[in-house]
Amino acid sequence: MVKPISVGLLGLGTVGSGVVKIIENHQDKLSHQVGCPVKIKKVLVRDLYKERGVKIDAHLLTTDVNEVINDPEIDVVIEVMGGIEETRRHLLNALRNGKHVVTANKDLMALYGSELLTVASENHCDLFYEASVAGGIPILRSLVDGLASDRITKMMGIVNGTTNFILTKMCKYGAPYEEVLAEAQALGYAEADPTSDVEGLDAARKMAILARLGFSMNIDLDDVQVKGITEITEEDLNYSKRLGYTMKLIGIAHRDGDKVEVSVQPTLLPDSHPLASVNDEFNAVYVYGEAVGETMFYGPGAGSLPTATAVVSDLVAVMKNMRLGVNGRNAVAPQYAKRLKSPCEIFSKYFLRIHVKDQVGAFAKITAVFAEHGVSFEKILQLPLKNSELAEIVVVTHKASLQDYEEIFQKLRDLEVVQEVKSSYRVEGDGQL
Amino acid sequence: MVKPISVGLLGLGTVGSGVVKIIENHQDKLSHQVGCPVKIKKVLVRDLYKERGVKIDAHLLTTDVNEVINDPEIDVVIEVMGGIEETRRHLLNALRNGKHVVTANKDLMALYGSELLTVASENHCDLFYEASVAGGIPILRSLVDGLASDRITKMMGIVNGTTNFILTKMCKYGAPYEEVLAEAQALGYAEADPTSDVEGLDAARKMAILARLGFSMNIDLDDVQVKGITEITEEDLNYSKRLGYTMKLIGIAHRDGDKVEVSVQPTLLPDSHPLASVNDEFNAVYVYGEAVGETMFYGPGAGSLPTATAVVSDLVAVMKNMRLGVNGRNAVAPQYAKRLKSPCEIFSKYFLRIHVKDQVGAFAKITAVFAEHGVSFEKILQLPLKNSELAEIVVVTHKASLQDYEEIFQKLRDLEVVQEVKSSYRVEGDGQL
């Protein structure tokens, strides 16, 4: 019998349990593809005696990470424990010990991806991280292999299931943010402290990873502009619906020439856009390539088994490389030096909702501010506000630079007739660039 | 300078021209990934002097296939000429000469895929065919690599752009089939002889390829049950809309235990199904895996540059393998012997539209036929027909076996009260199995 490939697992939580289940349930398919069986040799856990959702031999468990990363018989280390600094040290040690690494850790890859990939390459080791973005959707591999020949110019992602669940419910039932957040927490779609999700940080990490790979450029997490969903109101959703838009938390990575922008923010999409019908906790990444045009990859963004599918598919890739003796030799360093767009090079349409004093000439004063910056309107709604001396103006602009937009925003707030700029969102076109 | 990799092209039509353009325009990215340049050394054409949509040195063109497949300097043969028997001989010769092959030819791969893959493997050559299914969507690679660890149980595909364009327009504008077909022909979305598209044969070839790969089983084209879109009427579309369904030409490949079914037929999908909003000439493949759950891959199914993207991405894969010296070593033979479901093992819901004589007890006689086979109804509509002695009955059944359904269908036609069974379609659930 052929010698099995040995795996060490760091972590046995939600994703880790899924990994154990898939390796067990799909052993036939795995062996068939790789030509030898795969077995889990050691599992790092925090508590040896905790009840677990998966059956595993107690003697495989350890609380000492060295029993995994220093075991000469272990070929591949799978990291599903989360965390950043300590986990980084473990994986660097594992790679220096010649272990291939598969990780689902987006925080780690967004912050230390370049370093880890470099060390992997120096040690002729594979380092794969498909599960770190969009769970069960094989998006990283599609960017690298499936669209290998194309020049990717734009990626738009719904890459956080929690916020997509919240926005879907808010749109569908007209419920306020706090109420839906509480429901999401009760259902386990949102964590007790939801900050990282609702403030867009989780999505930003994934967009940094996507942009780095899709644009072949060392994008850092700090390069991603981020705005979360906590300030979205029912009024905003009503207006967007009325104007034919759907509100989503969208990560945008856009390349123009040799410069890029990466951001995460609540965005209005035309109802006809493929991303507009991605609902509930589902994720999707829309990719625009110069030659291929529009493509979209849709699926579960999280969950034990979907995420574990991505992890074990990475493991299969490592094992195939082991069989061929080519580990660590397919990694490609970034092709381009990082060049970010300045605010005068980032163009978009904008939705603004403004409360103005209901007096003669108010609207003219507002349009004058936009006109000064050469920005015109695509859509305008003006309505008196009930029980108020104020009127509500909603406009969707034609394309404006971020610099112009920010100056306009500031000037509007300073106008005497403007009581408040209630909200403002980026608006995307219908699938074209 | 590193020696470039030499490519021979068979065919310089729509897709061939796209391949030439992409290799030229994206040379930087290709070289960066592979570590050496790629050049086109010879191109087989039928007519040396024809005007072409792409600039190419006249001395690269030849009308003699041997100048391509017997040239010892050519490493990779890209086949985009179409055709079956002659093309098969060329590719077998190329493989026996040690050339790697990339093809976009679904007809060839559906009929002779097993033979060609075997010969490729015997000669340590790569044979890739991503472009043969769903043009620019990297679906084959996603099945093989991205979902490598999962057990795929169901694939549903909108894999023919022509019929999807026609059905989208029929639904949207209530226009009859013949009219929309003529429009599609005028726009170049349908060929002068549209048989292969509208009768479902083109989709059947792609489903055979998908099923073979997804289920790791030697599915033949003859194993695919096929029904086209030519008999769909405006009435059918109106009723389906009214009942909350969208009509699509759907290829279904479904595995239960160790048996499979593969078919192509007009199918009613709930409006909420991810495939229901795939419109116009776009393609999409919905994949259900045991662990990952629902995923969907969306994009352009045809066209010069999208299809060429898939071809050149395959070329990149071949070139990476050349650099690593591992060509022909990643191919995996089918894991399972072919086992097809019998008609009593294929289950589905059905839509039937029946014209009955408008007399007392007519409906009871019809329901009795269904009851005999233990099949009950999910939805029923009965309406008098204008200017007629007839009534129209539309039912959607609960799940029935194909065998029961066919017997019911025959018995209904024989009933004295039934004037005609006007139409009948398969109905799918909302994303679940």
PDB file of N, CA, C and O in Angstrom, chain A residues 26 28-29 32-33 146 148-151 290-292 294-300 305-306 309 312-313 320 323-324 329-330 332-333 335, chain B residues 26 28-29 32-33 141 146 148-151 290-292 294-300 305-306 309 312-313 320 323-324 329-330 332-333 335:
ATOM      1  N   HIS A  26     -15.170  11.810   2.037  1.00  0.00           N
ATOM      2  CA  HIS A  26     -14.809  11.803   0.618  1.00  0.00           C
ATOM      3  C   HIS A  26     -13.430  11.182   0.380  1.00  0.00           C
ATOM      4  O   HIS A  26     -12.780  11.462  -0.609  1.00  0.00           O
ATOM      5  N   ASP A  28     -12.594   8.332  -0.663  1.00  0.00           N
ATOM      6  CA  ASP A  28     -12.541   7.651  -1.958  1.00  0.00           C
ATOM      7  C   ASP A  28     -12.127   8.585  -3.081  1.00  0.00           C
ATOM      8  O   ASP A  28     -11.237   8.275  -3.874  1.00  0.00           O
ATOM      9  N   LYS A  29     -12.831   9.717  -3.158  1.00  0.00           N
ATOM     10  CA  LYS A  29     -12.547  10.667  -4.236  1.00  0.00           C
ATOM     11  C   LYS A  29     -11.147  11.255  -4.085  1.00  0.00           C
ATOM     12  O   LYS A  29     -10.420  11.393  -5.060  1.00  0.00           O
ATOM     13  N   HIS A  32      -8.603   8.681  -5.095  1.00  0.00           N
ATOM     14  CA  HIS A  32      -8.645   8.448  -6.536  1.00  0.00           C
ATOM     15  C   HIS A  32      -7.880   9.528  -7.287  1.00  0.00           C
ATOM     16  O   HIS A  32      -7.157   9.254  -8.247  1.00  0.00           O
ATOM     17  N   GLN A  33      -8.042  10.784  -6.824  1.00  0.00           N
ATOM     18  CA  GLN A  33      -7.385  11.880  -7.525  1.00  0.00           C
ATOM     19  C   GLN A  33      -5.894  11.930  -7.280  1.00  0.00           C
ATOM     20  O   GLN A  33      -5.123  12.306  -8.148  1.00  0.00           O
ATOM     21  N   GLY A 146      -8.406  29.987 -14.120  1.00  0.00           N
ATOM     22  CA  GLY A 146      -9.497  30.072 -15.094  1.00  0.00           C
ATOM     23  C   GLY A 146      -9.411  31.309 -15.960  1.00  0.00           C
ATOM     24  O   GLY A 146      -9.739  31.273 -17.140  1.00  0.00           O
ATOM     25  N   ALA A 148      -6.539  33.026 -16.345  1.00  0.00           N
ATOM     26  CA  ALA A 148      -5.095  33.262 -16.405  1.00  0.00           C
ATOM     27  C   ALA A 148      -4.682  34.125 -17.585  1.00  0.00           C
ATOM     28  O   ALA A 148      -3.724  34.887 -17.509  1.00  0.00           O
ATOM     29  N   SER A 149      -5.404  34.029 -18.699  1.00  0.00           N
ATOM     30  CA  SER A 149      -4.962  34.708 -19.914  1.00  0.00           C
ATOM     31  C   SER A 149      -5.515  36.115 -20.032  1.00  0.00           C
ATOM     32  O   SER A 149      -5.173  36.842 -20.943  1.00  0.00           O
ATOM     33  N   ASP A 150      -6.398  36.483 -19.125  1.00  0.00           N
ATOM     34  CA  ASP A 150      -7.107  37.744 -19.298  1.00  0.00           C
ATOM     35  C   ASP A 150      -6.506  38.826 -18.406  1.00  0.00           C
ATOM     36  O   ASP A 150      -5.763  38.552 -17.467  1.00  0.00           O
ATOM     37  N   ARG A 151      -6.845  40.072 -18.725  1.00  0.00           N
ATOM     38  CA  ARG A 151      -6.426  41.196 -17.898  1.00  0.00           C
ATOM     39  C   ARG A 151      -7.665  41.650 -17.136  1.00  0.00           C
ATOM     40  O   ARG A 151      -8.612  42.162 -17.735  1.00  0.00           O
ATOM     41  N   GLU A 290     -10.890  42.168 -19.503  1.00  0.00           N
ATOM     42  CA  GLU A 290     -10.858  42.843 -20.807  1.00  0.00           C
ATOM     43  C   GLU A 290     -11.390  41.952 -21.918  1.00  0.00           C
ATOM     44  O   GLU A 290     -12.142  42.398 -22.776  1.00  0.00           O
ATOM     45  N   ALA A 291     -10.978  40.693 -21.913  1.00  0.00           N
ATOM     46  CA  ALA A 291     -11.384  39.804 -23.007  1.00  0.00           C
ATOM     47  C   ALA A 291     -12.670  39.050 -22.669  1.00  0.00           C
ATOM     48  O   ALA A 291     -13.580  38.952 -23.491  1.00  0.00           O
ATOM     49  N   VAL A 292     -12.781  38.548 -21.457  1.00  0.00           N
ATOM     50  CA  VAL A 292     -13.924  37.673 -21.155  1.00  0.00           C
ATOM     51  C   VAL A 292     -15.205  38.486 -20.945  1.00  0.00           C
ATOM     52  O   VAL A 292     -16.305  37.985 -21.141  1.00  0.00           O
ATOM     53  N   GLU A 294     -18.061  40.084 -18.666  1.00  0.00           N
ATOM     54  CA  GLU A 294     -18.642  39.879 -17.332  1.00  0.00           C
ATOM     55  C   GLU A 294     -18.701  38.422 -16.922  1.00  0.00           C
ATOM     56  O   GLU A 294     -19.258  37.597 -17.644  1.00  0.00           O
ATOM     57  N   THR A 295     -18.213  38.105 -15.735  1.00  0.00           N
ATOM     58  CA  THR A 295     -18.442  36.780 -15.164  1.00  0.00           C
ATOM     59  C   THR A 295     -18.826  36.963 -13.698  1.00  0.00           C
ATOM     60  O   THR A 295     -18.554  38.000 -13.106  1.00  0.00           O
ATOM     61  N   MET A 296     -19.493  35.968 -13.155  1.00  0.00           N
ATOM     62  CA  MET A 296     -19.822  36.056 -11.735  1.00  0.00           C
ATOM     63  C   MET A 296     -19.734  34.676 -11.099  1.00  0.00           C
ATOM     64  O   MET A 296     -20.127  33.677 -11.702  1.00  0.00           O
ATOM     65  N   PHE A 297     -19.234  34.645  -9.877  1.00  0.00           N
ATOM     66  CA  PHE A 297     -19.070  33.412  -9.129  1.00  0.00           C
ATOM     67  C   PHE A 297     -19.887  33.532  -7.851  1.00  0.00           C
ATOM     68  O   PHE A 297     -19.675  34.468  -7.080  1.00  0.00           O
ATOM     69  N   TYR A 298     -20.814  32.607  -7.657  1.00  0.00           N
ATOM     70  CA  TYR A 298     -21.830  32.721  -6.606  1.00  0.00           C
ATOM     71  C   TYR A 298     -21.812  31.495  -5.704  1.00  0.00           C
ATOM     72  O   TYR A 298     -21.610  30.378  -6.205  1.00  0.00           O
ATOM     73  N   GLY A 299     -22.016  31.682  -4.414  1.00  0.00           N
ATOM     74  CA  GLY A 299     -22.087  30.515  -3.546  1.00  0.00           C
ATOM     75  C   GLY A 299     -22.107  30.903  -2.077  1.00  0.00           C
ATOM     76  O   GLY A 299     -22.236  32.077  -1.737  1.00  0.00           O
ATOM     77  N   PRO A 300     -21.963  29.898  -1.191  1.00  0.00           N
ATOM     78  CA  PRO A 300     -21.983  30.178   0.243  1.00  0.00           C
ATOM     79  C   PRO A 300     -20.658  30.807   0.665  1.00  0.00           C
ATOM     80  O   PRO A 300     -19.590  30.318   0.300  1.00  0.00           O
ATOM     81  N   LEU A 305     -19.103  23.302   6.383  1.00  0.00           N
ATOM     82  CA  LEU A 305     -18.764  22.432   5.261  1.00  0.00           C
ATOM     83  C   LEU A 305     -18.361  23.197   3.998  1.00  0.00           C
ATOM     84  O   LEU A 305     -17.397  22.817   3.335  1.00  0.00           O
ATOM     85  N   PRO A 306     -19.081  24.281   3.622  1.00  0.00           N
ATOM     86  CA  PRO A 306     -18.635  25.023   2.438  1.00  0.00           C
ATOM     87  C   PRO A 306     -17.191  25.516   2.559  1.00  0.00           C
ATOM     88  O   PRO A 306     -16.380  25.340   1.647  1.00  0.00           O
ATOM     89  N   THR A 309     -14.787  22.722   2.290  1.00  0.00           N
ATOM     90  CA  THR A 309     -14.613  22.264   0.906  1.00  0.00           C
ATOM     91  C   THR A 309     -13.436  22.985   0.255  1.00  0.00           C
ATOM     92  O   THR A 309     -12.610  22.377  -0.422  1.00  0.00           O
ATOM     93  N   VAL A 312     -10.140  21.711   1.829  1.00  0.00           N
ATOM     94  CA  VAL A 312      -9.702  20.376   1.398  1.00  0.00           C
ATOM     95  C   VAL A 312      -9.383  20.370  -0.103  1.00  0.00           C
ATOM     96  O   VAL A 312      -8.527  19.615  -0.554  1.00  0.00           O
ATOM     97  N   SER A 313     -10.041  21.237  -0.888  1.00  0.00           N
ATOM     98  CA  SER A 313      -9.657  21.341  -2.306  1.00  0.00           C
ATOM     99  C   SER A 313      -8.240  21.886  -2.432  1.00  0.00           C
ATOM    100  O   SER A 313      -7.470  21.454  -3.297  1.00  0.00           O
ATOM    101  N   LYS A 320      -1.513  16.837  -5.078  1.00  0.00           N
ATOM    102  CA  LYS A 320      -1.165  16.606  -6.487  1.00  0.00           C
ATOM    103  C   LYS A 320       0.246  17.123  -6.768  1.00  0.00           C
ATOM    104  O   LYS A 320       1.028  16.476  -7.452  1.00  0.00           O
ATOM    105  N   ARG A 323       2.799  14.699  -5.418  1.00  0.00           N
ATOM    106  CA  ARG A 323       2.956  13.531  -6.283  1.00  0.00           C
ATOM    107  C   ARG A 323       3.865  13.855  -7.467  1.00  0.00           C
ATOM    108  O   ARG A 323       4.671  13.042  -7.909  1.00  0.00           O
ATOM    109  N   LEU A 324       3.711  15.100  -7.985  1.00  0.00           N
ATOM    110  CA  LEU A 324       4.500  15.508  -9.149  1.00  0.00           C
ATOM    111  C   LEU A 324       5.847  16.110  -8.745  1.00  0.00           C
ATOM    112  O   LEU A 324       6.684  16.374  -9.605  1.00  0.00           O
ATOM    113  N   ARG A 329       6.420  25.680  -6.660  1.00  0.00           N
ATOM    114  CA  ARG A 329       7.022  26.137  -7.910  1.00  0.00           C
ATOM    115  C   ARG A 329       6.016  26.795  -8.841  1.00  0.00           C
ATOM    116  O   ARG A 329       6.347  27.182  -9.950  1.00  0.00           O
ATOM    117  N   ASN A 330       4.767  26.912  -8.390  1.00  0.00           N
ATOM    118  CA  ASN A 330       3.779  27.569  -9.239  1.00  0.00           C
ATOM    119  C   ASN A 330       3.447  28.975  -8.757  1.00  0.00           C
ATOM    120  O   ASN A 330       2.696  29.695  -9.401  1.00  0.00           O
ATOM    121  N   VAL A 332       3.588  32.809  -8.200  1.00  0.00           N
ATOM    122  CA  VAL A 332       4.026  33.891  -9.069  1.00  0.00           C
ATOM    123  C   VAL A 332       4.068  35.165  -8.236  1.00  0.00           C
ATOM    124  O   VAL A 332       3.080  35.538  -7.609  1.00  0.00           O
ATOM    125  N   ALA A 333       5.211  35.831  -8.210  1.00  0.00           N
ATOM    126  CA  ALA A 333       5.322  37.087  -7.458  1.00  0.00           C
ATOM    127  C   ALA A 333       4.528  38.172  -8.186  1.00  0.00           C
ATOM    128  O   ALA A 333       4.308  38.083  -9.387  1.00  0.00           O
ATOM    129  N   GLN A 335       3.315  41.128 -10.347  1.00  0.00           N
ATOM    130  CA  GLN A 335       3.942  41.599 -11.581  1.00  0.00           C
ATOM    131  C   GLN A 335       4.180  43.114 -11.557  1.00  0.00           C
ATOM    132  O   GLN A 335       5.110  43.604 -12.182  1.00  0.00           O
TER     133      GLN A 335
ATOM    134  N   HIS B  26      -1.925  40.291 -24.352  1.00  0.00           N
ATOM    135  CA  HIS B  26      -1.622  39.945 -22.966  1.00  0.00           C
ATOM    136  C   HIS B  26      -0.284  39.216 -22.843  1.00  0.00           C
ATOM    137  O   HIS B  26      -0.058  38.481 -21.886  1.00  0.00           O
ATOM    138  N   ASP B  28       2.587  40.214 -21.969  1.00  0.00           N
ATOM    139  CA  ASP B  28       3.243  40.528 -20.695  1.00  0.00           C
ATOM    140  C   ASP B  28       2.817  39.605 -19.576  1.00  0.00           C
ATOM    141  O   ASP B  28       3.636  39.046 -18.851  1.00  0.00           O
ATOM    142  N   LYS B  29       1.484  39.496 -19.403  1.00  0.00           N
ATOM    143  CA  LYS B  29       0.967  38.666 -18.316  1.00  0.00           C
ATOM    144  C   LYS B  29       1.324  37.203 -18.546  1.00  0.00           C
ATOM    145  O   LYS B  29       1.698  36.498 -17.612  1.00  0.00           O
ATOM    146  N   HIS B  32       4.957  36.665 -17.784  1.00  0.00           N
ATOM    147  CA  HIS B  32       5.213  36.786 -16.350  1.00  0.00           C
ATOM    148  C   HIS B  32       4.840  35.508 -15.611  1.00  0.00           C
ATOM    149  O   HIS B  32       5.565  35.060 -14.714  1.00  0.00           O
ATOM    150  N   GLN B  33       3.711  34.916 -16.025  1.00  0.00           N
ATOM    151  CA  GLN B  33       3.261  33.703 -15.336  1.00  0.00           C
ATOM    152  C   GLN B  33       4.105  32.495 -15.667  1.00  0.00           C
ATOM    153  O   GLN B  33       4.307  31.612 -14.850  1.00  0.00           O
ATOM    154  N   ARG B 141     -12.588  23.677 -14.933  1.00  0.00           N
ATOM    155  CA  ARG B 141     -11.527  23.792 -13.935  1.00  0.00           C
ATOM    156  C   ARG B 141     -12.109  23.921 -12.516  1.00  0.00           C
ATOM    157  O   ARG B 141     -11.552  23.389 -11.561  1.00  0.00           O
ATOM    158  N   GLY B 146     -11.426  23.489  -8.091  1.00  0.00           N
ATOM    159  CA  GLY B 146     -12.074  24.292  -7.058  1.00  0.00           C
ATOM    160  C   GLY B 146     -12.960  23.458  -6.149  1.00  0.00           C
ATOM    161  O   GLY B 146     -13.059  23.713  -4.953  1.00  0.00           O
ATOM    162  N   ALA B 148     -12.616  20.107  -5.891  1.00  0.00           N
ATOM    163  CA  ALA B 148     -11.938  18.810  -5.917  1.00  0.00           C
ATOM    164  C   ALA B 148     -12.305  17.923  -4.742  1.00  0.00           C
ATOM    165  O   ALA B 148     -12.345  16.700  -4.856  1.00  0.00           O
ATOM    166  N   SER B 149     -12.583  18.528  -3.586  1.00  0.00           N
ATOM    167  CA  SER B 149     -12.782  17.728  -2.383  1.00  0.00           C
ATOM    168  C   SER B 149     -14.237  17.331  -2.184  1.00  0.00           C
ATOM    169  O   SER B 149     -14.549  16.577  -1.279  1.00  0.00           O
ATOM    170  N   ASP B 150     -15.111  17.851  -3.023  1.00  0.00           N
ATOM    171  CA  ASP B 150     -16.530  17.650  -2.759  1.00  0.00           C
ATOM    172  C   ASP B 150     -17.111  16.545  -3.647  1.00  0.00           C
ATOM    173  O   ASP B 150     -16.518  16.147  -4.638  1.00  0.00           O
ATOM    174  N   ARG B 151     -18.300  16.064  -3.253  1.00  0.00           N
ATOM    175  CA  ARG B 151     -19.020  15.098  -4.072  1.00  0.00           C
ATOM    176  C   ARG B 151     -20.162  15.848  -4.740  1.00  0.00           C
ATOM    177  O   ARG B 151     -21.096  16.289  -4.070  1.00  0.00           O
ATOM    178  N   GLU B 290     -22.307  18.049  -2.165  1.00  0.00           N
ATOM    179  CA  GLU B 290     -22.752  17.575  -0.846  1.00  0.00           C
ATOM    180  C   GLU B 290     -22.287  18.487   0.274  1.00  0.00           C
ATOM    181  O   GLU B 290     -23.038  18.807   1.183  1.00  0.00           O
ATOM    182  N   ALA B 291     -21.027  18.924   0.210  1.00  0.00           N
ATOM    183  CA  ALA B 291     -20.495  19.742   1.297  1.00  0.00           C
ATOM    184  C   ALA B 291     -20.674  21.230   1.021  1.00  0.00           C
ATOM    185  O   ALA B 291     -21.083  21.980   1.895  1.00  0.00           O
ATOM    186  N   VAL B 292     -20.403  21.662  -0.193  1.00  0.00           N
ATOM    187  CA  VAL B 292     -20.406  23.097  -0.453  1.00  0.00           C
ATOM    188  C   VAL B 292     -21.826  23.649  -0.547  1.00  0.00           C
ATOM    189  O   VAL B 292     -22.063  24.829  -0.288  1.00  0.00           O
ATOM    190  N   GLU B 294     -24.984  25.065  -2.594  1.00  0.00           N
ATOM    191  CA  GLU B 294     -25.239  25.700  -3.889  1.00  0.00           C
ATOM    192  C   GLU B 294     -24.120  26.629  -4.326  1.00  0.00           C
ATOM    193  O   GLU B 294     -23.745  27.533  -3.586  1.00  0.00           O
ATOM    194  N   THR B 295     -23.655  26.471  -5.555  1.00  0.00           N
ATOM    195  CA  THR B 295     -22.770  27.462  -6.152  1.00  0.00           C
ATOM    196  C   THR B 295     -23.245  27.719  -7.574  1.00  0.00           C
ATOM    197  O   THR B 295     -23.959  26.897  -8.160  1.00  0.00           O
ATOM    198  N   MET B 296     -22.884  28.861  -8.134  1.00  0.00           N
ATOM    199  CA  MET B 296     -23.238  29.119  -9.524  1.00  0.00           C
ATOM    200  C   MET B 296     -22.123  29.891 -10.205  1.00  0.00           C
ATOM    201  O   MET B 296     -21.511  30.769  -9.598  1.00  0.00           O
ATOM    202  N   PHE B 297     -21.885  29.545 -11.455  1.00  0.00           N
ATOM    203  CA  PHE B 297     -20.833  30.167 -12.256  1.00  0.00           C
ATOM    204  C   PHE B 297     -21.504  30.795 -13.473  1.00  0.00           C
ATOM    205  O   PHE B 297     -22.180  30.094 -14.226  1.00  0.00           O
ATOM    206  N   TYR B 298     -21.332  32.095 -13.643  1.00  0.00           N
ATOM    207  CA  TYR B 298     -22.084  32.875 -14.619  1.00  0.00           C
ATOM    208  C   TYR B 298     -21.142  33.612 -15.554  1.00  0.00           C
ATOM    209  O   TYR B 298     -20.092  34.090 -15.115  1.00  0.00           O
ATOM    210  N   GLY B 299     -21.491  33.727 -16.822  1.00  0.00           N
ATOM    211  CA  GLY B 299     -20.655  34.494 -17.742  1.00  0.00           C
ATOM    212  C   GLY B 299     -21.076  34.319 -19.178  1.00  0.00           C
ATOM    213  O   GLY B 299     -22.129  33.729 -19.463  1.00  0.00           O
ATOM    214  N   PRO B 300     -20.250  34.842 -20.110  1.00  0.00           N
ATOM    215  CA  PRO B 300     -20.580  34.734 -21.520  1.00  0.00           C
ATOM    216  C   PRO B 300     -20.331  33.317 -22.017  1.00  0.00           C
ATOM    217  O   PRO B 300     -19.285  32.734 -21.744  1.00  0.00           O
ATOM    218  N   LEU B 305     -13.753  36.730 -28.076  1.00  0.00           N
ATOM    219  CA  LEU B 305     -12.781  36.935 -26.995  1.00  0.00           C
ATOM    220  C   LEU B 305     -13.082  36.115 -25.736  1.00  0.00           C
ATOM    221  O   LEU B 305     -12.164  35.547 -25.147  1.00  0.00           O
ATOM    222  N   PRO B 306     -14.362  36.042 -25.292  1.00  0.00           N
ATOM    223  CA  PRO B 306     -14.618  35.198 -24.112  1.00  0.00           C
ATOM    224  C   PRO B 306     -14.165  33.751 -24.311  1.00  0.00           C
ATOM    225  O   PRO B 306     -13.476  33.180 -23.451  1.00  0.00           O
ATOM    226  N   THR B 309     -10.468  33.489 -24.286  1.00  0.00           N
ATOM    227  CA  THR B 309      -9.917  33.574 -22.927  1.00  0.00           C
ATOM    228  C   THR B 309      -9.749  32.182 -22.328  1.00  0.00           C
ATOM    229  O   THR B 309      -8.725  31.860 -21.722  1.00  0.00           O
ATOM    230  N   VAL B 312      -6.860  30.341 -24.156  1.00  0.00           N
ATOM    231  CA  VAL B 312      -5.503  30.774 -23.794  1.00  0.00           C
ATOM    232  C   VAL B 312      -5.209  30.472 -22.322  1.00  0.00           C
ATOM    233  O   VAL B 312      -4.067  30.216 -21.949  1.00  0.00           O
ATOM    234  N   SER B 313      -6.246  30.465 -21.468  1.00  0.00           N
ATOM    235  CA  SER B 313      -6.015  30.049 -20.078  1.00  0.00           C
ATOM    236  C   SER B 313      -5.598  28.575 -20.030  1.00  0.00           C
ATOM    237  O   SER B 313      -4.740  28.196 -19.235  1.00  0.00           O
ATOM    238  N   LYS B 320       2.607  26.103 -17.993  1.00  0.00           N
ATOM    239  CA  LYS B 320       3.090  25.923 -16.612  1.00  0.00           C
ATOM    240  C   LYS B 320       3.538  24.483 -16.403  1.00  0.00           C
ATOM    241  O   LYS B 320       4.576  24.224 -15.788  1.00  0.00           O
ATOM    242  N   ARG B 323       6.921  23.926 -17.996  1.00  0.00           N
ATOM    243  CA  ARG B 323       8.010  24.465 -17.192  1.00  0.00           C
ATOM    244  C   ARG B 323       8.366  23.494 -16.052  1.00  0.00           C
ATOM    245  O   ARG B 323       9.529  23.309 -15.695  1.00  0.00           O
ATOM    246  N   LEU B 324       7.300  22.867 -15.484  1.00  0.00           N
ATOM    247  CA  LEU B 324       7.518  21.951 -14.358  1.00  0.00           C
ATOM    248  C   LEU B 324       7.816  20.525 -14.825  1.00  0.00           C
ATOM    249  O   LEU B 324       8.144  19.663 -14.013  1.00  0.00           O
ATOM    250  N   ARG B 329       0.336  14.439 -16.642  1.00  0.00           N
ATOM    251  CA  ARG B 329       0.406  13.640 -15.417  1.00  0.00           C
ATOM    252  C   ARG B 329      -0.660  14.032 -14.398  1.00  0.00           C
ATOM    253  O   ARG B 329      -0.708  13.482 -13.311  1.00  0.00           O
ATOM    254  N   ASN B 330      -1.504  14.958 -14.756  1.00  0.00           N
ATOM    255  CA  ASN B 330      -2.563  15.340 -13.832  1.00  0.00           C
ATOM    256  C   ASN B 330      -3.920  14.780 -14.216  1.00  0.00           C
ATOM    257  O   ASN B 330      -4.899  14.950 -13.516  1.00  0.00           O
ATOM    258  N   VAL B 332      -6.966  12.392 -14.683  1.00  0.00           N
ATOM    259  CA  VAL B 332      -7.524  11.373 -13.802  1.00  0.00           C
ATOM    260  C   VAL B 332      -8.583  10.599 -14.589  1.00  0.00           C
ATOM    261  O   VAL B 332      -9.496  11.185 -15.145  1.00  0.00           O
ATOM    262  N   ALA B 333      -8.428   9.283 -14.657  1.00  0.00           N
ATOM    263  CA  ALA B 333      -9.416   8.470 -15.373  1.00  0.00           C
ATOM    264  C   ALA B 333     -10.715   8.441 -14.567  1.00  0.00           C
ATOM    265  O   ALA B 333     -10.705   8.645 -13.357  1.00  0.00           O
ATOM    266  N   GLN B 335     -13.648   7.568 -12.245  1.00  0.00           N
ATOM    267  CA  GLN B 335     -13.586   6.739 -11.046  1.00  0.00           C
ATOM    268  C   GLN B 335     -14.657   5.650 -11.031  1.00  0.00           C
ATOM    269  O   GLN B 335     -14.466   4.590 -10.455  1.00  0.00           O
TER     270      GLN B 335
END
